[in-house]
Coordinates of C-alpha atoms in Angstrom, one line a residue:
M1 CA 18.0 36.7 -11.5
T2 CA 16.0 33.6 -10.2
A3 CA 14.8 33.7 -6.6
P4 CA 15.8 30.7 -4.2
A5 CA 13.5 27.7 -4.1
W6 CA 10.6 28.3 -1.7
Q7 CA 11.5 31.8 -1.3
A8 CA 10.5 32.9 -4.9
D9 CA 8.1 35.8 -5.2
P10 CA 5.2 33.5 -6.6
Y11 CA 5.3 31.3 -3.3
A12 CA 5.7 34.3 -0.8
E13 CA 2.9 36.1 -2.7
A14 CA 0.6 33.1 -2.5
L15 CA 1.1 32.7 1.2
R16 CA 0.5 36.5 1.7
T17 CA -2.8 36.3 -0.3
G18 CA -3.9 32.9 0.8
R19 CA -4.5 31.9 -2.8
G20 CA -2.9 30.5 -6.0
P21 CA -2.6 29.4 -8.5
L22 CA 0.9 27.9 -7.6
Y23 CA 2.6 24.8 -9.0
L24 CA 5.6 22.7 -8.9
R25 CA 6.9 22.6 -12.5
R26 CA 9.2 20.0 -14.1
A27 CA 11.7 20.7 -16.8
D28 CA 9.2 18.9 -19.3
G29 CA 6.4 21.3 -18.3
W30 CA 4.5 19.0 -16.1
L31 CA 2.7 20.8 -13.4
L32 CA 1.7 19.8 -9.9
P33 CA -1.0 22.0 -8.4
L34 CA -0.1 23.3 -5.0
E35 CA -3.2 23.7 -2.6
V36 CA -2.5 27.1 -1.2
E37 CA -6.1 27.9 -0.4
R38 CA -6.2 24.6 1.8
W39 CA -2.9 25.2 3.4
C40 CA -3.9 28.8 4.4
G41 CA -7.4 27.8 5.7
A42 CA -8.4 26.0 8.9
P43 CA -7.6 22.3 9.3
D44 CA -10.0 20.1 7.3
A45 CA -11.3 16.7 8.1
A46 CA -8.3 14.9 6.9
D47 CA -6.0 17.2 8.9
L48 CA -8.1 16.4 12.0
T49 CA -7.3 12.7 11.7
V50 CA -3.6 13.6 11.7
L51 CA -4.0 15.9 14.7
R52 CA -5.9 13.2 16.7
R53 CA -2.8 10.9 16.3
C54 CA -0.2 13.3 17.5
R55 CA 1.5 12.6 20.9
G56 CA 4.0 14.3 23.0
T57 CA 6.0 17.2 21.5
V58 CA 5.2 17.7 17.8
L59 CA 7.7 18.8 15.0
D60 CA 6.0 20.0 12.0
I61 CA 8.5 19.6 9.1
G62 CA 7.8 22.1 6.3
C63 CA 5.0 23.8 8.2
G64 CA 4.0 26.2 5.5
P65 CA 1.4 28.9 6.6
G66 CA 1.1 27.0 10.0
R67 CA -2.4 25.8 10.1
L68 CA -1.4 22.5 11.9
V69 CA 1.1 24.2 14.1
A70 CA -1.6 26.7 15.3
A71 CA -4.2 24.0 15.7
L72 CA -1.9 21.9 17.9
A73 CA -1.1 25.0 19.9
E74 CA -4.7 25.7 20.6
L75 CA -5.0 22.1 21.8
G76 CA -2.1 22.7 24.3
R77 CA 0.2 20.3 22.4
P78 CA 3.8 21.6 22.4
T79 CA 4.5 22.1 18.8
L80 CA 7.3 23.6 16.7
G81 CA 7.0 24.2 12.9
I82 CA 10.1 24.6 10.7
D83 CA 10.2 25.9 7.2
V84 CA 12.9 27.3 4.8
S85 CA 10.3 30.1 3.7
P86 CA 10.4 33.4 5.8
E87 CA 6.8 34.2 4.7
A88 CA 5.6 30.7 6.1
V89 CA 7.4 31.2 9.4
E90 CA 6.1 34.9 9.9
R91 CA 2.5 33.6 9.1
T92 CA 2.8 30.7 11.4
V93 CA 3.8 33.0 14.3
R94 CA 0.9 35.3 13.4
L95 CA -1.4 32.5 14.0
G96 CA 0.0 31.8 17.3
G97 CA 2.2 29.0 16.6
S98 CA 6.0 28.6 17.2
A99 CA 8.2 28.3 14.2
L100 CA 11.9 28.5 13.0
R101 CA 13.2 29.3 9.6
R102 CA 15.2 26.0 9.2
S103 CA 15.6 23.0 6.8
V104 CA 15.0 19.7 8.4
F105 CA 18.6 18.9 7.6
D106 CA 19.9 21.8 9.8
P107 CA 20.6 21.4 13.6
L108 CA 17.3 21.6 15.3
P109 CA 16.1 21.9 18.9
R110 CA 15.3 18.7 21.0
E111 CA 16.9 16.3 18.4
G112 CA 16.3 12.7 19.5
S113 CA 13.4 13.5 21.7
W114 CA 10.3 14.6 19.6
G115 CA 7.2 12.5 20.3
T116 CA 5.7 13.1 16.7
A117 CA 7.0 14.3 13.4
L118 CA 4.7 15.5 10.6
L119 CA 5.4 15.3 6.9
I120 CA 2.1 16.5 5.5
D121 CA 1.0 18.3 2.2
G122 CA 3.6 16.4 0.1
N123 CA 6.5 17.2 2.4
I124 CA 7.8 13.5 2.1
G125 CA 9.2 14.9 -1.1
I126 CA 11.7 17.3 0.7
G127 CA 15.3 16.9 -0.7
G128 CA 14.2 14.6 -3.4
D129 CA 15.5 11.6 -1.5
P130 CA 12.8 9.8 0.7
R131 CA 15.2 7.4 2.4
A132 CA 17.7 10.2 3.4
L133 CA 14.6 12.2 4.7
L134 CA 13.3 9.2 6.8
E135 CA 16.8 8.6 8.2
R136 CA 17.0 12.1 9.1
V137 CA 13.5 12.1 10.7
A138 CA 14.3 9.0 12.8
S139 CA 17.3 10.7 14.3
L140 CA 14.9 13.7 15.5
L141 CA 12.3 11.4 17.2
A142 CA 12.4 9.9 20.6
P143 CA 12.8 6.1 20.7
D144 CA 9.0 5.6 20.8
G145 CA 8.3 8.5 18.5
V146 CA 5.9 8.4 15.4
L147 CA 6.0 10.0 12.1
L148 CA 2.9 10.9 10.4
A149 CA 3.4 11.2 6.7
E150 CA 1.1 12.1 3.7
T151 CA 1.7 10.2 0.6
A152 CA 0.5 10.5 -2.9
A153 CA -2.8 8.8 -3.5
Q154 CA -1.3 6.9 -6.4
D155 CA 1.3 4.3 -6.3
V156 CA 4.1 6.4 -7.5
D157 CA 7.9 6.6 -6.7
E158 CA 9.5 9.5 -8.6
R159 CA 12.1 12.1 -8.3
A160 CA 12.6 15.3 -10.3
Q161 CA 14.1 18.8 -10.5
V162 CA 11.2 21.3 -10.0
H163 CA 10.5 25.0 -9.9
V164 CA 7.9 26.8 -7.8
C165 CA 5.9 28.9 -10.3
D166 CA 2.4 30.7 -10.7
G167 CA 1.7 29.3 -14.1
G168 CA 3.3 32.3 -15.8
R169 CA 6.9 33.4 -16.1
A170 CA 7.7 33.9 -12.3
Q171 CA 9.4 30.9 -10.7
G172 CA 12.1 30.1 -8.2
A173 CA 15.4 28.1 -8.5
A174 CA 15.2 24.6 -9.5
F175 CA 15.4 22.0 -6.7
P176 CA 14.9 18.2 -6.1
W177 CA 11.6 16.9 -5.1
A178 CA 10.1 13.5 -4.8
R179 CA 6.5 12.1 -5.0
V180 CA 5.8 8.7 -3.3
G181 CA 2.7 6.7 -2.7
A182 CA 2.3 4.4 0.5
P183 CA 3.8 1.2 -1.1
A184 CA 7.1 3.1 -2.0
L185 CA 7.1 5.0 1.3
L186 CA 7.0 1.7 3.2
R187 CA 9.9 0.3 1.0
H188 CA 12.0 3.4 1.7
A189 CA 11.2 3.1 5.3
R190 CA 12.3 -0.4 5.6
E191 CA 15.6 0.6 4.0
A192 CA 15.9 3.4 6.4
G193 CA 15.6 1.2 9.3
W194 CA 11.9 1.9 10.4
A195 CA 9.7 -0.7 11.8
T196 CA 7.3 -1.7 9.0
P197 CA 5.2 -4.9 9.9
P198 CA 3.1 -6.6 7.3
E199 CA 1.3 -4.1 5.2
H200 CA -2.2 -5.1 6.7
R201 CA -1.0 -4.1 10.1
V202 CA 0.5 -0.6 9.1
D203 CA -1.6 2.3 10.2
R204 CA -2.8 3.7 6.8
W205 CA -5.9 5.7 6.2
A206 CA -7.4 7.9 3.5
V207 CA -9.8 10.9 3.9
G208 CA -11.0 13.4 1.4
G209 CA -8.8 12.0 -1.3
R210 CA -5.7 12.3 0.9
A211 CA -3.6 9.3 2.0
F212 CA -1.5 8.9 5.2
V213 CA 0.7 6.5 6.8
A214 CA 2.0 6.3 10.5
L215 CA 5.4 5.0 11.0
R216 CA 7.2 4.2 14.2
R217 CA 10.7 3.8 15.0
A218 CA 12.1 0.2 15.6
S219 CA 13.2 -0.8 19.0
R220 CA 16.8 -2.0 19.6
T221 CA 15.5 -5.6 19.3
G222 CA 13.9 -4.9 16.0
V223 CA 10.3 -5.3 17.5
P224 CA 8.1 -2.3 16.6
V225 CA 7.4 0.0 19.5
P226 CA 3.7 -0.3 20.4
G227 CA 1.7 2.8 19.3
P228 CA -1.7 4.2 20.3
P229 CA -4.8 2.2 19.5
R230 CA -5.8 2.6 15.7
R231 CA -9.1 4.6 14.9
R232 CA -11.2 3.7 12.0
E233 CA -11.6 6.6 9.7
P234 CA -14.3 7.4 7.1
Q235 CA -13.0 6.3 3.7
D236 CA -13.8 8.0 0.4

């Protein structure tokens, strides 16, 4: 019998041990490596650029083993992680963070009042429909809230049915996933009603081969809500 997505033995085992190999596998055999060791380690230089941009209360969507939730808790930032994996939630709590076993599409605490939402480590792919995910995140944020999202480094916009696997026979059930680069994310954001000013004014940055975008909800007048001053980050 196939284990449920993100609750498969390979994923739970990887989080317990803190190491892979672990992949998302498409039906055609294509494999996307999952960076379990990085997820289970301390925040790296790229993560720190995300943490510095957080403001208000923070919702980490798909928090995984909880490194960002725990780091924000240490900084005194009120933060909640959500994840569908019981092992991920348990590990986050063991690190000193707060976490619930929930999907982003489930009812959640403080809906409409979060200051910051995080979609890091490829989590813009949750549900396989970036526009639907962005619409849901907008409903979770306060009117002046900000979404910090990690994108694919390439200009890609694709959807697929995938399995979590360890490179061998063990794998979970198929589920929809998406990969989007920054240009595609901005297109989906415009369609979902986010404030997306001209691309050269969007807060985009890249560190350590990882790429990020900050999105802000539009005001009722359609004018972007002002955000914090932009920082210049080291580029690759």
